[in-house]
Short mmCIF file of N, CA and C in Angstrom, two decimals:
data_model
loop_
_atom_site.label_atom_id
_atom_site.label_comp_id
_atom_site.label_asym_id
_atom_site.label_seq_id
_atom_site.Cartn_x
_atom_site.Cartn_y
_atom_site.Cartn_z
N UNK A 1 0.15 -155.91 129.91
CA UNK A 1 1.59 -155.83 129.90
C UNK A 1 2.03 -154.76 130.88
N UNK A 2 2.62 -155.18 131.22
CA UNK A 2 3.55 -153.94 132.34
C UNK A 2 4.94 -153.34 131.80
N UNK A 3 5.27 -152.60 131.30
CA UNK A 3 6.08 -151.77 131.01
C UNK A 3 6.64 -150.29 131.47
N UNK A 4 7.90 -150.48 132.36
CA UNK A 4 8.36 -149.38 132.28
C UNK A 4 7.33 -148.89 133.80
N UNK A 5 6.56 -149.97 133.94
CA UNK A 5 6.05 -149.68 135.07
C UNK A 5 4.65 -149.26 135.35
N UNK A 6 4.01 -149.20 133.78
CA UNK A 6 3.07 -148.87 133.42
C UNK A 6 2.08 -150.25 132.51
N UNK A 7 0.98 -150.17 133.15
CA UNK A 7 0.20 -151.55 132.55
C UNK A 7 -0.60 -150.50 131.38
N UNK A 8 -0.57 -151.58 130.52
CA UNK A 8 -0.84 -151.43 128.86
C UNK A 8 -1.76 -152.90 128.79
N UNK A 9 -2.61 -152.23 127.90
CA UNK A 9 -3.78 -153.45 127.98
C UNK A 9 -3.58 -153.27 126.22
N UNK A 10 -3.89 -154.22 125.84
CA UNK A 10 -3.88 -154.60 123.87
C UNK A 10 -5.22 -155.56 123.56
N UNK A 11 -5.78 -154.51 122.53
CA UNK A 11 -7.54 -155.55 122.24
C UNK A 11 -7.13 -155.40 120.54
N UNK A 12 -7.68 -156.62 119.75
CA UNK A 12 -7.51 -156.03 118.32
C UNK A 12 -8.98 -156.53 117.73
N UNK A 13 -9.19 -155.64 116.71
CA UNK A 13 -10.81 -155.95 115.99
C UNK A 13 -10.28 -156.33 114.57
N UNK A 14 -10.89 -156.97 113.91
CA UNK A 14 -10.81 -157.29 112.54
C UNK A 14 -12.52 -157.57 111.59
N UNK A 15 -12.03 -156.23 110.66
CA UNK A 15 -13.19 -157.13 109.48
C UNK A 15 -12.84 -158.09 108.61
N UNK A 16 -14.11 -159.48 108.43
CA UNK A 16 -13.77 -160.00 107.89
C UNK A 16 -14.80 -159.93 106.14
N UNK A 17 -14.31 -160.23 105.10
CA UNK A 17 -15.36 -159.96 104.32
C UNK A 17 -14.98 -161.46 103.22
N UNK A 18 -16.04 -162.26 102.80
CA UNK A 18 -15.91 -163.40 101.83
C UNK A 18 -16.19 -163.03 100.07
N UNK A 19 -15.00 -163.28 99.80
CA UNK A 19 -14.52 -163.41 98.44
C UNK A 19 -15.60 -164.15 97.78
N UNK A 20 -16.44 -163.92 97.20
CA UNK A 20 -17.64 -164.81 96.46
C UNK A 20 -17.42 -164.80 94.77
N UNK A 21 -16.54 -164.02 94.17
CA UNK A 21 -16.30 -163.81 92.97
C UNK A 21 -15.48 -163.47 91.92
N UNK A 22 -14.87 -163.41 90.90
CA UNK A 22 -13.76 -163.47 90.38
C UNK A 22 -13.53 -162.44 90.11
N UNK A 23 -14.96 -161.59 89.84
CA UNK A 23 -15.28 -160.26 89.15
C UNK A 23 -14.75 -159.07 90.75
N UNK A 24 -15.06 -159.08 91.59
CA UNK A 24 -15.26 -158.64 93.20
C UNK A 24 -13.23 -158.04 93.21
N UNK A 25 -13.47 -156.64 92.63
CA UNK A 25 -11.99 -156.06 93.22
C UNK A 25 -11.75 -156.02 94.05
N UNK A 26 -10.24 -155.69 94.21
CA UNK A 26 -9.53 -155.67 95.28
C UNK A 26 -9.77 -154.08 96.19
N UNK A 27 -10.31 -153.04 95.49
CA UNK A 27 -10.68 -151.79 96.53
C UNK A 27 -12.36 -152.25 97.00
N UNK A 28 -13.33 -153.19 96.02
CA UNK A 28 -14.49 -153.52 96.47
C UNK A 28 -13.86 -154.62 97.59
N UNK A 29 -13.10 -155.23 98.23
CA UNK A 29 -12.88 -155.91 98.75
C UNK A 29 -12.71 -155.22 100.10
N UNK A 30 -11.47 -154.34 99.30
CA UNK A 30 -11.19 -153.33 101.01
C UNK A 30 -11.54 -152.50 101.82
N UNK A 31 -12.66 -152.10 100.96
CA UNK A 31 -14.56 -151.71 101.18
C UNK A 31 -15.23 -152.27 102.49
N UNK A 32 -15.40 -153.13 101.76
CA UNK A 32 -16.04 -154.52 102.52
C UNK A 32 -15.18 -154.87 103.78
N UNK A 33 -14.18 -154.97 103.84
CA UNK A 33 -13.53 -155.31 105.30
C UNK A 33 -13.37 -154.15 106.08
N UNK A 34 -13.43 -152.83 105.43
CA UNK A 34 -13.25 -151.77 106.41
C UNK A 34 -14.77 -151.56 106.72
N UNK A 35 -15.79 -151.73 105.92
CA UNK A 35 -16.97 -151.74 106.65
C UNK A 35 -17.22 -152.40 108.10
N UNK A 36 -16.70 -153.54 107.69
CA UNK A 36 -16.70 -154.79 108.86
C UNK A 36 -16.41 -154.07 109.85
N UNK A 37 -14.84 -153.77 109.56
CA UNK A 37 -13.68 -153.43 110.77
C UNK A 37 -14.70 -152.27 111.92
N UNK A 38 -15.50 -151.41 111.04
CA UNK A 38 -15.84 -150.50 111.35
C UNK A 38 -17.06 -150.93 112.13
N UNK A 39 -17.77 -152.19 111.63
CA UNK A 39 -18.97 -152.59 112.75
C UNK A 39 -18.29 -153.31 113.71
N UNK A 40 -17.41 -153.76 113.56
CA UNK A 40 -16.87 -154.66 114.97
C UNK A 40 -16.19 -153.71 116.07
N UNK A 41 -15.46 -152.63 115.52
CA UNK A 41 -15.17 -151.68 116.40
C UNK A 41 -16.50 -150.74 117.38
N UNK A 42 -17.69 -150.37 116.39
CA UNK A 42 -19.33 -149.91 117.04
C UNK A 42 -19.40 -151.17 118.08
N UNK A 43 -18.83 -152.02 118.36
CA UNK A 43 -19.38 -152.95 119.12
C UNK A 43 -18.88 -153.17 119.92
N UNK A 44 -18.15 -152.20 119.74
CA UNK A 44 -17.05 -152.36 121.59
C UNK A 44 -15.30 -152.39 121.24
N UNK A 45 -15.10 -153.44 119.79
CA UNK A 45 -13.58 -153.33 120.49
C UNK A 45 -13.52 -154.75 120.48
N UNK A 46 -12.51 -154.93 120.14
CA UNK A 46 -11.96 -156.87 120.76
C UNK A 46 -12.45 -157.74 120.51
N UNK A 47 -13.24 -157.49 119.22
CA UNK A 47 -14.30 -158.35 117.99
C UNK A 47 -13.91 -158.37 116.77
N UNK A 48 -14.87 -159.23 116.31
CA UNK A 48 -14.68 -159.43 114.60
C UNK A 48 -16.29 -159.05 114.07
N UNK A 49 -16.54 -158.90 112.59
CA UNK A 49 -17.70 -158.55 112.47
C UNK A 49 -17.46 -159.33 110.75
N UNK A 50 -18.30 -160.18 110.47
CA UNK A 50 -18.27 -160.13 109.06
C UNK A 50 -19.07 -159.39 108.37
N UNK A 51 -18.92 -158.86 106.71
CA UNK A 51 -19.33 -157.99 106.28
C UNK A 51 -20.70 -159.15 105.60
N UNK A 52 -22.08 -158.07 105.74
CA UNK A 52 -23.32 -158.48 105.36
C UNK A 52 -23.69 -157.23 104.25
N UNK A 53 -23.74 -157.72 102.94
CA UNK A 53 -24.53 -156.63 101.83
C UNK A 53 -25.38 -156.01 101.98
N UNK A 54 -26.53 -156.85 102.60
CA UNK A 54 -28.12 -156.13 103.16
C UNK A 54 -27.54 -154.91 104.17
N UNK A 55 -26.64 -155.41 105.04
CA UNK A 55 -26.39 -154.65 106.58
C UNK A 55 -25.41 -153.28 106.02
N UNK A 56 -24.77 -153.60 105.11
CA UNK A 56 -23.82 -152.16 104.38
C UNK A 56 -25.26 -151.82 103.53
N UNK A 57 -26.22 -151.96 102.95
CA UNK A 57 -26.92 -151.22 102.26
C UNK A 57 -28.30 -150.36 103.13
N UNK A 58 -28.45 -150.49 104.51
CA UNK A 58 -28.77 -150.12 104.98
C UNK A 58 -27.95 -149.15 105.76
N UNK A 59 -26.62 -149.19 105.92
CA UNK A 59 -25.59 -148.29 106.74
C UNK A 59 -26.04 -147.34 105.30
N UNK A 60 -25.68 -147.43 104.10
CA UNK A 60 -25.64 -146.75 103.19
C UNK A 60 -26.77 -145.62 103.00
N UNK A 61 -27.54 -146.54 103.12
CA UNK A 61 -28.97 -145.31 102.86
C UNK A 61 -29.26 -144.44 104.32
N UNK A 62 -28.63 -144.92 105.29
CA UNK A 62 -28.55 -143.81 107.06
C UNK A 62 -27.80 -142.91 106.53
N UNK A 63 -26.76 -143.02 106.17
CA UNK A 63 -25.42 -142.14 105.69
C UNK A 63 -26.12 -140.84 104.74
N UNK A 64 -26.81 -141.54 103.59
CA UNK A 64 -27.22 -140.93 102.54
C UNK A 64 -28.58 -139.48 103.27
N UNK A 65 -29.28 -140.44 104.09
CA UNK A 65 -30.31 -139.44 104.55
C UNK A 65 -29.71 -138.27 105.76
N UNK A 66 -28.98 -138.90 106.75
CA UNK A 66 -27.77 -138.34 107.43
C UNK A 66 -27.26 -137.22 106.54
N UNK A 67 -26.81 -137.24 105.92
CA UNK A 67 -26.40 -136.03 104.85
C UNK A 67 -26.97 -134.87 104.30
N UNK A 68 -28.25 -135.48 103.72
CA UNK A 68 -29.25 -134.47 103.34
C UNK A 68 -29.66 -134.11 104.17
N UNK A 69 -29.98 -134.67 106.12
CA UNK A 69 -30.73 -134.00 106.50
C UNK A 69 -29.68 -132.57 107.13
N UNK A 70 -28.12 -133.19 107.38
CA UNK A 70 -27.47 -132.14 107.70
C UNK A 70 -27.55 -130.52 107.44
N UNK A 71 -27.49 -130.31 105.94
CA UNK A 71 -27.87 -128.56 105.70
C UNK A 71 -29.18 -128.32 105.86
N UNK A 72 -29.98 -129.27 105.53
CA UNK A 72 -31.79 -129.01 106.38
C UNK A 72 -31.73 -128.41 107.56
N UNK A 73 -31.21 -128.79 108.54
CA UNK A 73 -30.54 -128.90 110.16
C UNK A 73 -29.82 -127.60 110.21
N UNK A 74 -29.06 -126.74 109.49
CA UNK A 74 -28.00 -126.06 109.47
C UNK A 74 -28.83 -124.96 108.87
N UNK A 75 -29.28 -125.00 108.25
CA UNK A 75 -30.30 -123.56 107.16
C UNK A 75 -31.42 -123.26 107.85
N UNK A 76 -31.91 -124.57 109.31
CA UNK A 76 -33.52 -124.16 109.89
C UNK A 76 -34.47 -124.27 108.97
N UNK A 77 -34.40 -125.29 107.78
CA UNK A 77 -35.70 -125.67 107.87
C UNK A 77 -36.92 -126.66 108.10
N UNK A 78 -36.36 -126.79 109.34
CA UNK A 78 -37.06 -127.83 110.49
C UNK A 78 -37.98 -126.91 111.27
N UNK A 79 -39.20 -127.16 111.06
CA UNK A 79 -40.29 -126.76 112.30
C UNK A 79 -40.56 -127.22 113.28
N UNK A 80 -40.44 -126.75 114.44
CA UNK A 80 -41.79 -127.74 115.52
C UNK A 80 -42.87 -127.09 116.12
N UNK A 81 -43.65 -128.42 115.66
CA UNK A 81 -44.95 -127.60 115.95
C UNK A 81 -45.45 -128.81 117.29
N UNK A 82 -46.01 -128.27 117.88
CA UNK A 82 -46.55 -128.96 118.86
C UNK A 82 -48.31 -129.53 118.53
N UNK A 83 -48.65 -130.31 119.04
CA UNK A 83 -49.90 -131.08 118.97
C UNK A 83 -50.93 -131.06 120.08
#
């Protein structure tokens, strides 16, 4: 778009996530699509990503170890030793 004299470019990403259950809330829902939203955006931008359980339970447990290893990282108690 050109505006004002200035070009403006517009990309949009969307997660998508499938309703499989009656039980499946509406914040477990919005979970699930912002997960998505959030892998389709890692991917550049100007995509869609549907949400995979296996693929969020593996983001989950990076996150989880990501965390703990943070004050490990921060307190020094990481060695290196050479071989």
């Amino acid at each position: 778009y050109d505006i004002a004299g200035r070009r403006l470019s517009v990309s949009a990403s969307a997660g998508v996530a499938e309703l499989r259950a009656r039980e499946t809330s509406p914040a477990e829902l919005m979970r699930a699509v912002t997960t998505a939203l959030g892998w389709a955006k890692a991917e550049g931008g100007g995509g869609w990503a549907l949400f995979d359980s296996a693929r969020s339970e593996d983001g989950a447990h990076r996150d989880l170890l990501a965390s703990a290893l943070r004050p490990a990282v921060r307190d020094g108690e990481f060695e290196l030793e050479y071989q």
